[in-house]
Amino acid sequence: MKRGRKIPGNAAIWIGGLIVIGFIAVGIFAPHIAPWDPLKVNLDMKLTGPSANYLFGTDQMGRDILSRLMYGTRTSLFYSVAVLGAMLAVSVPVGIVAGYVGGKVDQIIMRFIDILLAFPSLILSLAITGMLGPGLFNLLLAFASVWWTSYARIIRGMVLQIKEKDYITAARAGGATHLQIVLRHVLPHAVSPIIVLASVEIGTIILSVSGLSFLGLGAQPPTPEWGVMLSDSRPYMQTEPQLMLFPGLTVMIAVLGFNLVGEGLRRMLRGAG
């Protein structure tokens, strides 16, 4: 039974990994492989269908859709990873302190987290972004200030289990300081589950960043970004469906890739456990 679970986990990692690596490569080398300038307006070529010169066609401003998708990969992935990094930068220390220290410190931290979790995270992110104003940096701040709470709860739970292990008791008996125990024993054993959580969460973040850009709260036109492209294509959804089809498929494939990697890592970690 273990082998049966392990094979699909490995397959998911391979398939998802290839997709993720492909998107990363496109984002890095977009200036070299994009066939056209993503911001170049050519009204004489607006709303043309796929052709040899424009593989995915052009948008309402005559801009090449494929080139904008390639450059949009840089924007969407960079800010999604930045949001994830900011979330981890807050949630990991908070979760470790709450779980390891315990007592009143743990109670104060968890009650504060409970208050934040009482509000729907997406609605709270929308409210913060609305107050700060539209823009990708403000969107990053909004997500990072709200979404770290669920991570902190999970990390706290892992630390509570880890600190009861025999090797932690042995380290204390050997005279190790609390900081040494956290850095040498607690954090290394929590890294693998944190990586799995991050790989699963990045797909949700990509969807959220694109979604808020679609609503006009993230990236702003003419920035090549997947959500912006979807928003710009709404008036032409029935007459020129390719304007919405290609950005939508790009978001779907990117999220699928990261979800496959996360699911594969989760299965492998569960099988190893």
PDB file of C-alpha atoms in Angstrom:
ATOM      1  CA  MET A   1       0.000   0.000   0.000  1.00  0.00           C
ATOM      2  CA  LYS A   2       2.874   2.383   0.747  1.00  0.00           C
ATOM      3  CA  ARG A   3       4.343   1.831  -2.716  1.00  0.00           C
ATOM      4  CA  GLY A   4       0.932   2.486  -4.290  1.00  0.00           C
ATOM      5  CA  ARG A   5       0.742   5.872  -2.597  1.00  0.00           C
ATOM      6  CA  LYS A   6       4.334   6.761  -3.288  1.00  0.00           C
ATOM      7  CA  ILE A   7       4.246   6.330  -7.068  1.00  0.00           C
ATOM      8  CA  PRO A   8       1.429   8.840  -7.733  1.00  0.00           C
ATOM      9  CA  GLY A   9       3.127  11.234  -5.334  1.00  0.00           C
ATOM     10  CA  ASN A  10       6.335  11.058  -7.354  1.00  0.00           C
ATOM     11  CA  ALA A  11       4.404  11.375 -10.614  1.00  0.00           C
ATOM     12  CA  ALA A  12       2.627  14.480  -9.306  1.00  0.00           C
ATOM     13  CA  ILE A  13       5.951  16.052  -8.335  1.00  0.00           C
ATOM     14  CA  TRP A  14       7.464  15.305 -11.756  1.00  0.00           C
ATOM     15  CA  ILE A  15       4.501  16.636 -13.732  1.00  0.00           C
ATOM     16  CA  GLY A  16       3.956  19.628 -11.467  1.00  0.00           C
ATOM     17  CA  GLY A  17       7.682  20.294 -11.288  1.00  0.00           C
ATOM     18  CA  LEU A  18       8.002  20.438 -15.065  1.00  0.00           C
ATOM     19  CA  ILE A  19       5.100  22.888 -15.235  1.00  0.00           C
ATOM     20  CA  VAL A  20       6.545  25.077 -12.481  1.00  0.00           C
ATOM     21  CA  ILE A  21      10.053  25.027 -13.982  1.00  0.00           C
ATOM     22  CA  GLY A  22       8.552  25.929 -17.348  1.00  0.00           C
ATOM     23  CA  PHE A  23       6.782  28.972 -15.921  1.00  0.00           C
ATOM     24  CA  ILE A  24       9.884  30.051 -14.017  1.00  0.00           C
ATOM     25  CA  ALA A  25      11.995  29.744 -17.179  1.00  0.00           C
ATOM     26  CA  VAL A  26       9.454  31.760 -19.187  1.00  0.00           C
ATOM     27  CA  GLY A  27       9.408  34.453 -16.511  1.00  0.00           C
ATOM     28  CA  ILE A  28      13.202  34.707 -16.378  1.00  0.00           C
ATOM     29  CA  PHE A  29      13.806  34.689 -20.124  1.00  0.00           C
ATOM     30  CA  ALA A  30      10.685  36.617 -21.192  1.00  0.00           C
ATOM     31  CA  PRO A  31      12.704  39.566 -22.612  1.00  0.00           C
ATOM     32  CA  HIS A  32      14.632  37.142 -24.828  1.00  0.00           C
ATOM     33  CA  ILE A  33      11.868  34.790 -25.985  1.00  0.00           C
ATOM     34  CA  ALA A  34       8.813  37.082 -26.211  1.00  0.00           C
ATOM     35  CA  PRO A  35       8.168  37.735 -29.917  1.00  0.00           C
ATOM     36  CA  TRP A  36       6.889  41.309 -29.407  1.00  0.00           C
ATOM     37  CA  ASP A  37       7.048  44.201 -26.979  1.00  0.00           C
ATOM     38  CA  PRO A  38       4.155  43.539 -24.536  1.00  0.00           C
ATOM     39  CA  LEU A  39       3.395  47.271 -24.247  1.00  0.00           C
ATOM     40  CA  LYS A  40       3.595  48.157 -27.933  1.00  0.00           C
ATOM     41  CA  VAL A  41       0.241  49.461 -29.176  1.00  0.00           C
ATOM     42  CA  ASN A  42      -0.709  48.794 -32.792  1.00  0.00           C
ATOM     43  CA  LEU A  43      -4.320  49.757 -33.387  1.00  0.00           C
ATOM     44  CA  ASP A  44      -4.113  48.606 -36.996  1.00  0.00           C
ATOM     45  CA  MET A  45      -3.720  45.036 -35.712  1.00  0.00           C
ATOM     46  CA  LYS A  46      -6.220  45.098 -32.843  1.00  0.00           C
ATOM     47  CA  LEU A  47      -8.373  42.051 -32.114  1.00  0.00           C
ATOM     48  CA  THR A  48      -6.734  39.798 -34.676  1.00  0.00           C
ATOM     49  CA  GLY A  49      -7.025  36.058 -34.230  1.00  0.00           C
ATOM     50  CA  PRO A  50      -4.132  33.611 -33.856  1.00  0.00           C
ATOM     51  CA  SER A  51      -1.756  33.735 -36.817  1.00  0.00           C
ATOM     52  CA  ALA A  52       1.866  33.051 -37.747  1.00  0.00           C
ATOM     53  CA  ASN A  53       2.928  36.511 -36.545  1.00  0.00           C
ATOM     54  CA  TYR A  54       0.702  36.535 -33.464  1.00  0.00           C
ATOM     55  CA  LEU A  55       0.356  32.964 -32.202  1.00  0.00           C
ATOM     56  CA  PHE A  56      -2.316  33.853 -29.623  1.00  0.00           C
ATOM     57  CA  GLY A  57      -3.678  36.866 -31.499  1.00  0.00           C
ATOM     58  CA  THR A  58      -3.771  40.479 -30.327  1.00  0.00           C
ATOM     59  CA  ASP A  59      -5.871  42.358 -27.794  1.00  0.00           C
ATOM     60  CA  GLN A  60      -8.042  45.456 -28.141  1.00  0.00           C
ATOM     61  CA  MET A  61      -4.939  47.655 -28.309  1.00  0.00           C
ATOM     62  CA  GLY A  62      -3.148  45.527 -30.896  1.00  0.00           C
ATOM     63  CA  ARG A  63      -0.694  44.145 -28.334  1.00  0.00           C
ATOM     64  CA  ASP A  64       0.571  40.581 -28.703  1.00  0.00           C
ATOM     65  CA  ILE A  65      -1.246  38.322 -26.223  1.00  0.00           C
ATOM     66  CA  LEU A  66       1.534  35.705 -26.062  1.00  0.00           C
ATOM     67  CA  SER A  67       4.175  38.319 -25.215  1.00  0.00           C
ATOM     68  CA  ARG A  68       1.944  39.820 -22.530  1.00  0.00           C
ATOM     69  CA  LEU A  69       1.365  36.367 -21.028  1.00  0.00           C
ATOM     70  CA  MET A  70       5.117  35.738 -20.920  1.00  0.00           C
ATOM     71  CA  TYR A  71       5.835  39.044 -19.213  1.00  0.00           C
ATOM     72  CA  GLY A  72       2.786  38.506 -17.011  1.00  0.00           C
ATOM     73  CA  THR A  73       4.431  35.341 -15.721  1.00  0.00           C
ATOM     74  CA  ARG A  74       7.188  37.474 -14.219  1.00  0.00           C
ATOM     75  CA  THR A  75       4.703  39.784 -12.506  1.00  0.00           C
ATOM     76  CA  SER A  76       2.277  37.148 -11.235  1.00  0.00           C
ATOM     77  CA  LEU A  77       4.887  34.668  -9.984  1.00  0.00           C
ATOM     78  CA  PHE A  78       7.166  37.306  -8.451  1.00  0.00           C
ATOM     79  CA  TYR A  79       4.443  38.902  -6.377  1.00  0.00           C
ATOM     80  CA  SER A  80       2.914  35.547  -5.436  1.00  0.00           C
ATOM     81  CA  VAL A  81       6.280  34.340  -4.145  1.00  0.00           C
ATOM     82  CA  ALA A  82       6.799  37.686  -2.393  1.00  0.00           C
ATOM     83  CA  VAL A  83       3.421  37.326  -0.648  1.00  0.00           C
ATOM     84  CA  LEU A  84       4.320  33.787   0.427  1.00  0.00           C
ATOM     85  CA  GLY A  85       7.729  34.912   1.695  1.00  0.00           C
ATOM     86  CA  ALA A  86       6.199  37.727   3.727  1.00  0.00           C
ATOM     87  CA  MET A  87       3.612  35.349   5.195  1.00  0.00           C
ATOM     88  CA  LEU A  88       6.313  32.861   6.236  1.00  0.00           C
ATOM     89  CA  ALA A  89       8.520  35.629   7.638  1.00  0.00           C
ATOM     90  CA  VAL A  90       5.727  36.464  10.095  1.00  0.00           C
ATOM     91  CA  SER A  91       4.073  33.092  10.710  1.00  0.00           C
ATOM     92  CA  VAL A  92       7.173  30.956  11.307  1.00  0.00           C
ATOM     93  CA  PRO A  93       8.648  33.013  14.195  1.00  0.00           C
ATOM     94  CA  VAL A  94       5.208  33.617  15.729  1.00  0.00           C
ATOM     95  CA  GLY A  95       4.244  29.936  15.503  1.00  0.00           C
ATOM     96  CA  ILE A  96       7.545  28.763  16.947  1.00  0.00           C
ATOM     97  CA  VAL A  97       7.411  31.219  19.859  1.00  0.00           C
ATOM     98  CA  ALA A  98       3.798  30.321  20.660  1.00  0.00           C
ATOM     99  CA  GLY A  99       4.414  26.576  20.516  1.00  0.00           C
ATOM    100  CA  TYR A 100       7.796  26.462  22.226  1.00  0.00           C
ATOM    101  CA  VAL A 101       7.326  29.050  24.964  1.00  0.00           C
ATOM    102  CA  GLY A 102       3.714  28.139  25.726  1.00  0.00           C
ATOM    103  CA  GLY A 103       1.930  29.485  28.801  1.00  0.00           C
ATOM    104  CA  LYS A 104       0.630  33.039  28.790  1.00  0.00           C
ATOM    105  CA  VAL A 105       2.700  33.969  25.743  1.00  0.00           C
ATOM    106  CA  ASP A 106       0.989  31.229  23.772  1.00  0.00           C
ATOM    107  CA  GLN A 107      -2.447  32.283  25.032  1.00  0.00           C
ATOM    108  CA  ILE A 108      -1.943  35.946  24.119  1.00  0.00           C
ATOM    109  CA  ILE A 109      -0.672  35.102  20.628  1.00  0.00           C
ATOM    110  CA  MET A 110      -3.436  32.602  19.942  1.00  0.00           C
ATOM    111  CA  ARG A 111      -6.195  34.930  21.146  1.00  0.00           C
ATOM    112  CA  PHE A 112      -4.881  37.634  18.817  1.00  0.00           C
ATOM    113  CA  ILE A 113      -4.842  35.127  15.954  1.00  0.00           C
ATOM    114  CA  ASP A 114      -8.388  34.039  16.834  1.00  0.00           C
ATOM    115  CA  ILE A 115      -9.544  37.664  16.546  1.00  0.00           C
ATOM    116  CA  LEU A 116      -8.000  37.994  13.070  1.00  0.00           C
ATOM    117  CA  LEU A 117      -9.393  34.634  11.970  1.00  0.00           C
ATOM    118  CA  ALA A 118     -12.878  35.765  12.988  1.00  0.00           C
ATOM    119  CA  PHE A 119     -12.901  37.916   9.849  1.00  0.00           C
ATOM    120  CA  PRO A 120     -12.924  36.298   6.375  1.00  0.00           C
ATOM    121  CA  SER A 121      -9.346  36.631   5.176  1.00  0.00           C
ATOM    122  CA  LEU A 122     -10.217  37.600   1.609  1.00  0.00           C
ATOM    123  CA  ILE A 123     -12.706  40.254   2.734  1.00  0.00           C
ATOM    124  CA  LEU A 124     -10.165  41.670   5.180  1.00  0.00           C
ATOM    125  CA  SER A 125      -7.534  41.711   2.413  1.00  0.00           C
ATOM    126  CA  LEU A 126      -9.954  43.572   0.163  1.00  0.00           C
ATOM    127  CA  ALA A 127     -10.630  46.117   2.897  1.00  0.00           C
ATOM    128  CA  ILE A 128      -6.934  46.709   3.570  1.00  0.00           C
ATOM    129  CA  THR A 129      -6.163  47.017  -0.144  1.00  0.00           C
ATOM    130  CA  GLY A 130      -9.059  49.438  -0.515  1.00  0.00           C
ATOM    131  CA  MET A 131      -7.681  51.634   2.269  1.00  0.00           C
ATOM    132  CA  LEU A 132      -4.084  51.525   0.993  1.00  0.00           C
ATOM    133  CA  GLY A 133      -5.088  52.005  -2.624  1.00  0.00           C
ATOM    134  CA  PRO A 134      -4.658  49.813  -5.694  1.00  0.00           C
ATOM    135  CA  GLY A 135      -1.232  48.482  -6.561  1.00  0.00           C
ATOM    136  CA  LEU A 136       0.772  45.284  -6.330  1.00  0.00           C
ATOM    137  CA  PHE A 137       2.877  46.419  -3.371  1.00  0.00           C
ATOM    138  CA  ASN A 138      -0.209  47.359  -1.365  1.00  0.00           C
ATOM    139  CA  LEU A 139      -1.735  44.029  -2.365  1.00  0.00           C
ATOM    140  CA  LEU A 140       1.358  42.280  -1.008  1.00  0.00           C
ATOM    141  CA  LEU A 141       1.051  44.129   2.304  1.00  0.00           C
ATOM    142  CA  ALA A 142      -2.648  43.289   2.558  1.00  0.00           C
ATOM    143  CA  PHE A 143      -2.190  39.567   1.991  1.00  0.00           C
ATOM    144  CA  ALA A 144       0.878  39.309   4.226  1.00  0.00           C
ATOM    145  CA  SER A 145      -0.851  41.114   7.103  1.00  0.00           C
ATOM    146  CA  VAL A 146      -3.847  38.765   7.052  1.00  0.00           C
ATOM    147  CA  TRP A 147      -2.910  35.339   5.714  1.00  0.00           C
ATOM    148  CA  TRP A 148      -0.061  34.578   8.111  1.00  0.00           C
ATOM    149  CA  THR A 149      -2.487  33.650  10.893  1.00  0.00           C
ATOM    150  CA  SER A 150      -3.510  30.204   9.649  1.00  0.00           C
ATOM    151  CA  TYR A 151       0.134  29.347   8.994  1.00  0.00           C
ATOM    152  CA  ALA A 152       1.087  30.376  12.520  1.00  0.00           C
ATOM    153  CA  ARG A 153      -1.560  28.056  14.001  1.00  0.00           C
ATOM    154  CA  ILE A 154      -0.300  25.105  11.962  1.00  0.00           C
ATOM    155  CA  ILE A 155       3.352  25.787  12.806  1.00  0.00           C
ATOM    156  CA  ARG A 156       2.474  26.139  16.483  1.00  0.00           C
ATOM    157  CA  GLY A 157       0.820  22.714  16.378  1.00  0.00           C
ATOM    158  CA  MET A 158       3.911  21.160  14.805  1.00  0.00           C
ATOM    159  CA  VAL A 159       6.195  22.757  17.408  1.00  0.00           C
ATOM    160  CA  LEU A 160       4.007  21.474  20.248  1.00  0.00           C
ATOM    161  CA  GLN A 161       4.557  17.940  18.949  1.00  0.00           C
ATOM    162  CA  ILE A 162       8.253  18.370  18.243  1.00  0.00           C
ATOM    163  CA  LYS A 163       9.161  19.803  21.657  1.00  0.00           C
ATOM    164  CA  GLU A 164       7.855  16.642  23.362  1.00  0.00           C
ATOM    165  CA  LYS A 165      10.284  14.402  21.485  1.00  0.00           C
ATOM    166  CA  ASP A 166      13.111  12.590  23.292  1.00  0.00           C
ATOM    167  CA  TYR A 167      15.854  14.427  21.411  1.00  0.00           C
ATOM    168  CA  ILE A 168      14.527  17.744  22.735  1.00  0.00           C
ATOM    169  CA  THR A 169      14.663  16.375  26.294  1.00  0.00           C
ATOM    170  CA  ALA A 170      18.191  15.119  25.662  1.00  0.00           C
ATOM    171  CA  ALA A 171      19.261  18.523  24.327  1.00  0.00           C
ATOM    172  CA  ARG A 172      17.897  20.229  27.429  1.00  0.00           C
ATOM    173  CA  ALA A 173      19.675  17.737  29.664  1.00  0.00           C
ATOM    174  CA  GLY A 174      22.876  18.425  27.745  1.00  0.00           C
ATOM    175  CA  GLY A 175      22.711  22.103  28.649  1.00  0.00           C
ATOM    176  CA  ALA A 176      21.582  23.505  25.301  1.00  0.00           C
ATOM    177  CA  THR A 177      19.980  26.925  25.430  1.00  0.00           C
ATOM    178  CA  HIS A 178      16.439  27.543  24.204  1.00  0.00           C
ATOM    179  CA  LEU A 179      17.754  29.319  21.111  1.00  0.00           C
ATOM    180  CA  GLN A 180      20.078  26.421  20.324  1.00  0.00           C
ATOM    181  CA  ILE A 181      17.231  23.928  20.701  1.00  0.00           C
ATOM    182  CA  VAL A 182      14.987  25.929  18.399  1.00  0.00           C
ATOM    183  CA  LEU A 183      17.646  26.436  15.709  1.00  0.00           C
ATOM    184  CA  ARG A 184      19.204  22.957  15.849  1.00  0.00           C
ATOM    185  CA  HIS A 185      16.223  20.738  16.569  1.00  0.00           C
ATOM    186  CA  VAL A 186      12.815  22.416  16.333  1.00  0.00           C
ATOM    187  CA  LEU A 187      13.223  24.416  13.119  1.00  0.00           C
ATOM    188  CA  PRO A 188      14.970  21.663  11.063  1.00  0.00           C
ATOM    189  CA  HIS A 189      12.221  19.159  11.903  1.00  0.00           C
ATOM    190  CA  ALA A 190       9.518  21.673  10.984  1.00  0.00           C
ATOM    191  CA  VAL A 191      11.068  22.668   7.641  1.00  0.00           C
ATOM    192  CA  SER A 192       9.634  19.785   5.586  1.00  0.00           C
ATOM    193  CA  PRO A 193       5.992  20.361   6.608  1.00  0.00           C
ATOM    194  CA  ILE A 194       6.445  24.108   6.094  1.00  0.00           C
ATOM    195  CA  ILE A 195       7.744  23.525   2.550  1.00  0.00           C
ATOM    196  CA  VAL A 196       4.730  21.332   1.793  1.00  0.00           C
ATOM    197  CA  LEU A 197       2.346  23.973   3.140  1.00  0.00           C
ATOM    198  CA  ALA A 198       4.074  26.671   1.103  1.00  0.00           C
ATOM    199  CA  SER A 199       3.978  24.661  -2.126  1.00  0.00           C
ATOM    200  CA  VAL A 200       0.246  24.049  -1.702  1.00  0.00           C
ATOM    201  CA  GLU A 201      -0.496  27.661  -0.738  1.00  0.00           C
ATOM    202  CA  ILE A 202       1.308  29.278  -3.672  1.00  0.00           C
ATOM    203  CA  GLY A 203      -1.448  28.179  -6.066  1.00  0.00           C
ATOM    204  CA  THR A 204      -4.074  29.876  -3.924  1.00  0.00           C
ATOM    205  CA  ILE A 205      -1.945  33.021  -3.768  1.00  0.00           C
ATOM    206  CA  ILE A 206      -1.599  33.118  -7.567  1.00  0.00           C
ATOM    207  CA  LEU A 207      -5.374  32.908  -7.877  1.00  0.00           C
ATOM    208  CA  SER A 208      -5.874  35.626  -5.272  1.00  0.00           C
ATOM    209  CA  VAL A 209      -3.299  38.005  -6.782  1.00  0.00           C
ATOM    210  CA  SER A 210      -4.822  37.540 -10.241  1.00  0.00           C
ATOM    211  CA  GLY A 211      -8.333  37.846  -8.803  1.00  0.00           C
ATOM    212  CA  LEU A 212      -7.695  41.165  -7.081  1.00  0.00           C
ATOM    213  CA  SER A 213      -5.887  42.467 -10.165  1.00  0.00           C
ATOM    214  CA  PHE A 214      -8.983  41.432 -12.118  1.00  0.00           C
ATOM    215  CA  LEU A 215     -11.042  43.592  -9.732  1.00  0.00           C
ATOM    216  CA  GLY A 216      -8.675  46.538 -10.232  1.00  0.00           C
ATOM    217  CA  LEU A 217      -6.991  46.371  -6.809  1.00  0.00           C
ATOM    218  CA  GLY A 218      -3.691  44.780  -7.847  1.00  0.00           C
ATOM    219  CA  ALA A 219      -1.651  45.418 -10.967  1.00  0.00           C
ATOM    220  CA  GLN A 220      -2.839  48.354 -13.033  1.00  0.00           C
ATOM    221  CA  PRO A 221      -3.067  48.633 -16.842  1.00  0.00           C
ATOM    222  CA  PRO A 222      -1.042  48.555 -19.011  1.00  0.00           C
ATOM    223  CA  THR A 223       1.054  46.227 -16.809  1.00  0.00           C
ATOM    224  CA  PRO A 224       1.158  42.756 -18.388  1.00  0.00           C
ATOM    225  CA  GLU A 225      -0.413  40.648 -15.657  1.00  0.00           C
ATOM    226  CA  TRP A 226      -2.799  37.704 -15.943  1.00  0.00           C
ATOM    227  CA  GLY A 227      -5.588  39.218 -13.861  1.00  0.00           C
ATOM    228  CA  VAL A 228      -5.352  42.540 -15.698  1.00  0.00           C
ATOM    229  CA  MET A 229      -5.540  40.728 -19.032  1.00  0.00           C
ATOM    230  CA  LEU A 230      -8.663  38.877 -17.904  1.00  0.00           C
ATOM    231  CA  SER A 231     -10.247  42.125 -16.755  1.00  0.00           C
ATOM    232  CA  ASP A 232      -9.451  43.911 -20.032  1.00  0.00           C
ATOM    233  CA  SER A 233     -11.000  41.074 -22.030  1.00  0.00           C
ATOM    234  CA  ARG A 234     -14.443  41.188 -20.370  1.00  0.00           C
ATOM    235  CA  PRO A 235     -16.106  43.436 -22.987  1.00  0.00           C
ATOM    236  CA  TYR A 236     -14.957  41.072 -25.737  1.00  0.00           C
ATOM    237  CA  MET A 237     -15.801  37.770 -24.052  1.00  0.00           C
ATOM    238  CA  GLN A 238     -18.473  36.816 -26.611  1.00  0.00           C
ATOM    239  CA  THR A 239     -16.977  38.282 -29.772  1.00  0.00           C
ATOM    240  CA  GLU A 240     -13.269  37.568 -29.109  1.00  0.00           C
ATOM    241  CA  PRO A 241     -13.172  34.677 -26.600  1.00  0.00           C
ATOM    242  CA  GLN A 242      -9.434  34.060 -27.096  1.00  0.00           C
ATOM    243  CA  LEU A 243      -8.712  37.268 -25.156  1.00  0.00           C
ATOM    244  CA  MET A 244     -10.028  35.610 -21.999  1.00  0.00           C
ATOM    245  CA  LEU A 245      -9.272  31.996 -22.910  1.00  0.00           C
ATOM    246  CA  PHE A 246      -5.480  32.202 -23.026  1.00  0.00           C
ATOM    247  CA  PRO A 247      -4.939  34.151 -19.761  1.00  0.00           C
ATOM    248  CA  GLY A 248      -7.492  31.909 -18.040  1.00  0.00           C
ATOM    249  CA  LEU A 249      -5.724  28.746 -19.209  1.00  0.00           C
ATOM    250  CA  THR A 250      -2.383  30.187 -18.137  1.00  0.00           C
ATOM    251  CA  VAL A 251      -3.633  30.821 -14.593  1.00  0.00           C
ATOM    252  CA  MET A 252      -5.211  27.358 -14.457  1.00  0.00           C
ATOM    253  CA  ILE A 253      -2.060  25.552 -15.624  1.00  0.00           C
ATOM    254  CA  ALA A 254       0.179  27.513 -13.235  1.00  0.00           C
ATOM    255  CA  VAL A 255      -2.054  26.759 -10.253  1.00  0.00           C
ATOM    256  CA  LEU A 256      -2.302  23.113 -11.318  1.00  0.00           C
ATOM    257  CA  GLY A 257       1.485  22.815 -11.462  1.00  0.00           C
ATOM    258  CA  PHE A 258       2.033  24.171  -7.962  1.00  0.00           C
ATOM    259  CA  ASN A 259      -0.860  22.114  -6.569  1.00  0.00           C
ATOM    260  CA  LEU A 260       0.588  18.923  -8.070  1.00  0.00           C
ATOM    261  CA  VAL A 261       3.975  19.640  -6.506  1.00  0.00           C
ATOM    262  CA  GLY A 262       2.386  20.346  -3.125  1.00  0.00           C
ATOM    263  CA  GLU A 263       0.172  17.256  -3.260  1.00  0.00           C
ATOM    264  CA  GLY A 264       3.103  15.077  -4.294  1.00  0.00           C
ATOM    265  CA  LEU A 265       5.267  16.383  -1.465  1.00  0.00           C
ATOM    266  CA  ARG A 266       2.428  15.887   0.993  1.00  0.00           C
ATOM    267  CA  ARG A 267       1.955  12.262  -0.038  1.00  0.00           C
ATOM    268  CA  MET A 268       5.676  11.551   0.111  1.00  0.00           C
ATOM    269  CA  LEU A 269       5.970  13.135   3.544  1.00  0.00           C
ATOM    270  CA  ARG A 270       2.954  11.161   4.790  1.00  0.00           C
ATOM    271  CA  GLY A 271       4.431   7.941   3.357  1.00  0.00           C
ATOM    272  CA  ALA A 272       7.815   8.670   4.945  1.00  0.00           C
ATOM    273  CA  GLY A 273       6.070   9.271   8.271  1.00  0.00           C
TER     274      GLY A 273
END
